Tab-separated table of C-alpha atoms in Angstrom:
chain	number	residue	atom	x	y	z
A	1	MET	CA	0.000	0.000	0.000
A	2	TYR	CA	1.062	3.569	-0.585
A	3	VAL	CA	-0.454	7.051	-0.608
A	4	ARG	CA	0.148	9.532	-3.427
A	5	ASP	CA	-1.267	12.784	-4.753
A	6	ALA	CA	-4.517	12.372	-6.680
A	7	LYS	CA	-4.453	12.745	-10.437
A	8	ASN	CA	-6.919	14.848	-12.434
A	9	ARG	CA	-8.261	11.727	-14.136
A	10	GLU	CA	-9.438	10.474	-10.714
A	11	GLU	CA	-11.879	13.345	-10.274
A	12	VAL	CA	-14.990	11.318	-11.154
A	13	TRP	CA	-13.902	8.435	-8.894
A	14	LEU	CA	-13.315	10.869	-6.022
A	15	LEU	CA	-16.635	12.667	-6.475
A	16	ASP	CA	-18.530	9.361	-6.683
A	17	HIS	CA	-17.022	8.099	-3.431
A	18	ILE	CA	-17.320	11.443	-1.641
A	19	GLU	CA	-21.039	11.466	-2.476
A	20	ALA	CA	-21.526	7.792	-1.567
A	21	MET	CA	-19.878	8.358	1.838
A	22	GLY	CA	-21.756	11.609	2.486
A	23	LEU	CA	-18.534	13.604	2.808
A	24	ASP	CA	-18.102	17.327	2.282
A	25	ASP	CA	-17.106	18.316	-1.257
A	26	ALA	CA	-17.222	22.127	-0.858
A	27	ALA	CA	-14.715	23.877	-3.147
A	28	PHE	CA	-13.713	20.515	-4.664
A	29	ARG	CA	-10.374	20.368	-6.498
A	30	SER	CA	-8.902	16.936	-7.250
A	31	ARG	CA	-5.357	18.294	-6.892
A	32	ASP	CA	-6.008	18.878	-3.163
A	33	TYR	CA	-6.530	15.140	-2.566
A	34	VAL	CA	-4.300	12.191	-1.842
A	35	VAL	CA	-5.261	8.614	-2.705
A	36	ALA	CA	-4.253	5.351	-1.015
A	37	LEU	CA	-3.594	2.493	-3.427
A	38	ASP	CA	-2.677	-1.172	-3.367
A	39	GLU	CA	0.766	-1.316	-4.992
A	40	GLU	CA	0.125	-4.666	-6.688
A	41	THR	CA	-3.322	-4.037	-8.179
A	42	ASN	CA	-3.489	-0.213	-8.151
A	43	GLU	CA	-6.903	-0.612	-6.524
A	44	LYS	CA	-7.892	2.589	-4.736
A	45	ALA	CA	-8.535	2.116	-1.030
A	46	GLY	CA	-9.026	5.594	0.452
A	47	PHE	CA	-8.537	9.323	0.063
A	48	GLY	CA	-8.380	12.654	1.871
A	49	ARG	CA	-7.948	16.341	1.204
A	50	ILE	CA	-6.149	19.471	2.304
A	51	ARG	CA	-8.243	22.616	2.162
A	52	VAL	CA	-6.481	25.942	2.667
A	53	HIS	CA	-8.495	28.875	3.991
A	54	LYS	CA	-6.810	32.142	2.920
A	55	THR	CA	-7.459	35.336	4.887
A	56	ASP	CA	-5.813	38.723	5.301
A	57	GLU	CA	-4.680	37.680	8.790
A	58	GLY	CA	-3.101	34.441	7.561
A	59	ASP	CA	-3.829	31.072	6.006
A	60	TYR	CA	-5.268	28.049	7.795
A	61	CYS	CA	-5.072	24.405	6.795
A	62	GLU	CA	-7.924	21.931	7.181
A	63	LEU	CA	-7.795	18.171	6.651
A	64	THR	CA	-11.166	17.092	5.292
A	65	GLY	CA	-12.984	14.604	3.088
A	66	ILE	CA	-11.133	11.626	4.541
A	67	GLY	CA	-12.703	8.349	3.488
A	68	VAL	CA	-11.791	4.673	3.281
A	69	LEU	CA	-13.643	2.183	1.094
A	70	ASP	CA	-15.486	-0.493	3.085
A	71	ALA	CA	-13.281	-3.371	1.926
A	72	TRP	CA	-10.183	-1.578	3.248
A	73	ARG	CA	-11.401	-0.376	6.651
A	74	GLY	CA	-9.592	-1.316	9.834
A	75	GLN	CA	-6.253	-1.808	8.065
A	76	GLY	CA	-4.492	1.511	8.624
A	77	VAL	CA	-5.477	3.053	5.285
A	78	GLY	CA	-7.154	6.104	6.839
A	79	ALA	CA	-4.218	6.563	9.207
A	80	HIS	CA	-1.777	6.724	6.324
A	81	VAL	CA	-4.021	9.123	4.408
A	82	VAL	CA	-4.013	11.398	7.479
A	83	GLU	CA	-0.229	11.018	7.793
A	84	ARG	CA	0.310	12.019	4.151
A	85	LEU	CA	-2.010	15.025	4.521
A	86	VAL	CA	-0.133	16.197	7.620
A	87	GLU	CA	3.205	15.804	5.784
A	88	LYS	CA	1.905	17.790	2.796
A	89	SER	CA	0.621	20.505	5.152
A	90	GLY	CA	4.029	20.775	6.793
A	91	ASP	CA	5.718	20.881	3.377
A	92	ALA	CA	3.377	23.761	2.455
A	93	GLY	CA	4.569	25.716	5.486
A	94	PHE	CA	1.759	25.055	7.957
A	95	ASP	CA	2.698	24.436	11.588
A	96	VAL	CA	-0.859	23.594	12.656
A	97	VAL	CA	-3.683	21.729	10.908
A	98	TYR	CA	-7.367	21.603	11.785
A	99	SER	CA	-9.993	18.964	11.188
A	100	PHE	CA	-13.632	18.499	12.142
A	101	ALA	CA	-14.591	15.065	13.387
A	102	LEU	CA	-17.702	13.101	14.217
A	103	GLU	CA	-15.432	10.562	15.943
A	104	PRO	CA	-12.733	12.642	17.655
A	105	THR	CA	-11.090	9.596	19.258
A	106	TYR	CA	-9.941	8.495	15.802
A	107	LEU	CA	-7.948	11.691	15.236
A	108	ALA	CA	-6.849	11.823	18.887
A	109	GLN	CA	-4.734	8.689	18.395
A	110	PHE	CA	-2.505	10.740	16.055
A	111	GLY	CA	-2.098	13.625	18.500
A	112	PHE	CA	-5.064	15.803	17.497
A	113	GLU	CA	-6.708	17.623	20.379
A	114	PRO	CA	-10.205	19.100	20.668
A	115	VAL	CA	-10.338	22.890	20.346
A	116	PRO	CA	-12.946	25.019	22.130
A	117	THR	CA	-14.958	26.882	19.502
A	118	GLY	CA	-13.912	30.246	20.970
A	119	GLU	CA	-10.237	29.413	20.383
A	120	LEU	CA	-10.681	28.695	16.663
A	121	PRO	CA	-9.470	31.280	14.153
A	122	ALA	CA	-12.401	33.041	12.462
A	123	PRO	CA	-12.252	31.052	9.177
A	124	MET	CA	-12.196	27.772	11.099
A	125	ARG	CA	-15.095	28.889	13.298
A	126	GLU	CA	-17.115	29.741	10.169
A	127	ARG	CA	-16.228	26.385	8.644
A	128	LEU	CA	-17.329	24.600	11.828
A	129	GLU	CA	-20.681	26.399	11.727
A	130	THR	CA	-21.179	25.391	8.098
A	131	LYS	CA	-20.284	21.754	8.774
A	132	ARG	CA	-22.623	21.640	11.763
A	133	GLU	CA	-25.448	23.075	9.643
A	134	THR	CA	-24.890	20.743	6.698
A	135	MET	CA	-23.646	17.545	8.341
A	136	ALA	CA	-24.104	17.123	12.105
A	137	ASP	CA	-24.420	19.249	15.231
A	138	ASP	CA	-21.959	17.154	17.212
A	139	ILE	CA	-18.895	17.706	15.010
A	140	VAL	CA	-15.816	18.368	17.158
A	141	PRO	CA	-13.115	20.813	16.018
A	142	MET	CA	-9.641	19.259	16.329
A	143	ARG	CA	-6.147	20.749	16.065
A	144	LEU	CA	-2.701	19.231	15.600
A	145	SER	CA	0.774	20.693	15.598
A	146	VAL	CA	2.317	19.197	12.449
A	147	ASP	CA	5.403	18.179	14.447
A	148	GLY	CA	3.170	16.399	16.970
A	149	PHE	CA	1.766	13.785	14.584
A	150	GLU	CA	2.125	10.232	15.934
A	151	MET	CA	1.419	7.046	13.977
A	152	PRO	CA	0.389	4.122	16.194
A	153	GLU	CA	2.632	1.156	15.365
A	154	ARG	CA	-0.341	-1.201	15.010
A	155	LEU	CA	-1.705	0.960	12.172
A	156	ARG	CA	1.679	1.156	10.460
A	157	GLU	CA	1.973	-2.644	10.544
A	158	ALA	CA	-1.626	-3.193	9.408
A	159	PHE	CA	-1.067	-0.911	6.413
A	160	LYS	CA	1.957	-2.959	5.292
A	161	ILE	CA	-0.166	-6.079	4.866
A	162	ALA	CA	-3.539	-4.529	3.987
A	163	VAL	CA	-5.742	-6.468	1.581
A	164	PRO	CA	-9.350	-5.839	0.594
A	165	ALA	CA	-11.913	-7.814	2.542
A	166	ALA	CA	-13.665	-10.453	0.465
A	167	GLU	CA	-17.074	-9.363	-0.686
A	168	GLU	CA	-19.922	-11.448	0.597
A	169	SER	CA	-21.427	-13.425	-2.244
A	170	THR	CA	-25.176	-13.777	-2.442
A	171	PRO	CA	-26.317	-17.352	-2.922
A	172	GLU	CA	-28.006	-18.221	-6.189
A	173	GLU	CA	-31.775	-18.314	-5.916
A	174	ARG	CA	-33.431	-21.635	-6.631
A	175	PRO	CA	-37.078	-22.569	-7.237
A	176	GLU	CA	-37.162	-24.232	-3.812
A	177	ASP	CA	-36.448	-20.844	-2.204
A	178	PHE	CA	-39.871	-19.720	-3.400
A	179	GLY	CA	-41.726	-22.903	-2.366
A	180	ILE	CA	-41.709	-24.406	-5.857
A	181	ASP	CA	-41.024	-28.089	-6.449
A	182	PRO	CA	-39.052	-28.022	-9.728
A	183	ASP	CA	-39.948	-31.666	-10.556
A	184	ASP	CA	-43.728	-31.168	-10.349
A	185	ALA	CA	-44.026	-27.513	-11.361
A	186	THR	CA	-45.992	-26.472	-14.394
A	187	TYR	CA	-45.451	-23.159	-15.987
A	188	LYS	CA	-48.040	-20.796	-17.375
A	189	TYR	CA	-46.652	-20.854	-20.879
A	190	ASP	CA	-45.540	-24.498	-20.866
A	191	THR	CA	-46.518	-26.007	-24.238
A	192	GLY	CA	-45.704	-29.505	-23.093
A	193	GLN	CA	-42.995	-29.942	-25.678
């Protein structure tokens, strides 16, 4: 598995999965995303985005739109997407990144900490209000010093051996499933031939 910058040709794939997962796609630009892939099959496993909020007082970086496909969950894919986004944020000159979480304990394992709404910079406070209006009231604002990112070893190891979960196959339907005895059944249009 590895995580790389998204390519323009992946825009439709990203938008489809963002919509299917109910994630925020405000100000969508595919170049802001990273994508996690299986190195052997090139199958996409997850994604995430950096969104920069520019103001006269300064710029603020938000990690958003983080999603992992069902078959890849629980294998460190999301953790490595977050790690890559934090690295990119640091490379872009940000010392602090923000994110808004429905499950803050997930981000907390990497060193993110909850931020009281009153301590958020104005653009982040406005973004929180928008997310609460459009997604959920219980979204928690989180903040991380880029240098404070920590990857739990269990997630690093899981990512090294990640494989998609097998899809459950649906059994083939048979006449008996509908209470029909196939040996004695007659059919409406049976001509007897």
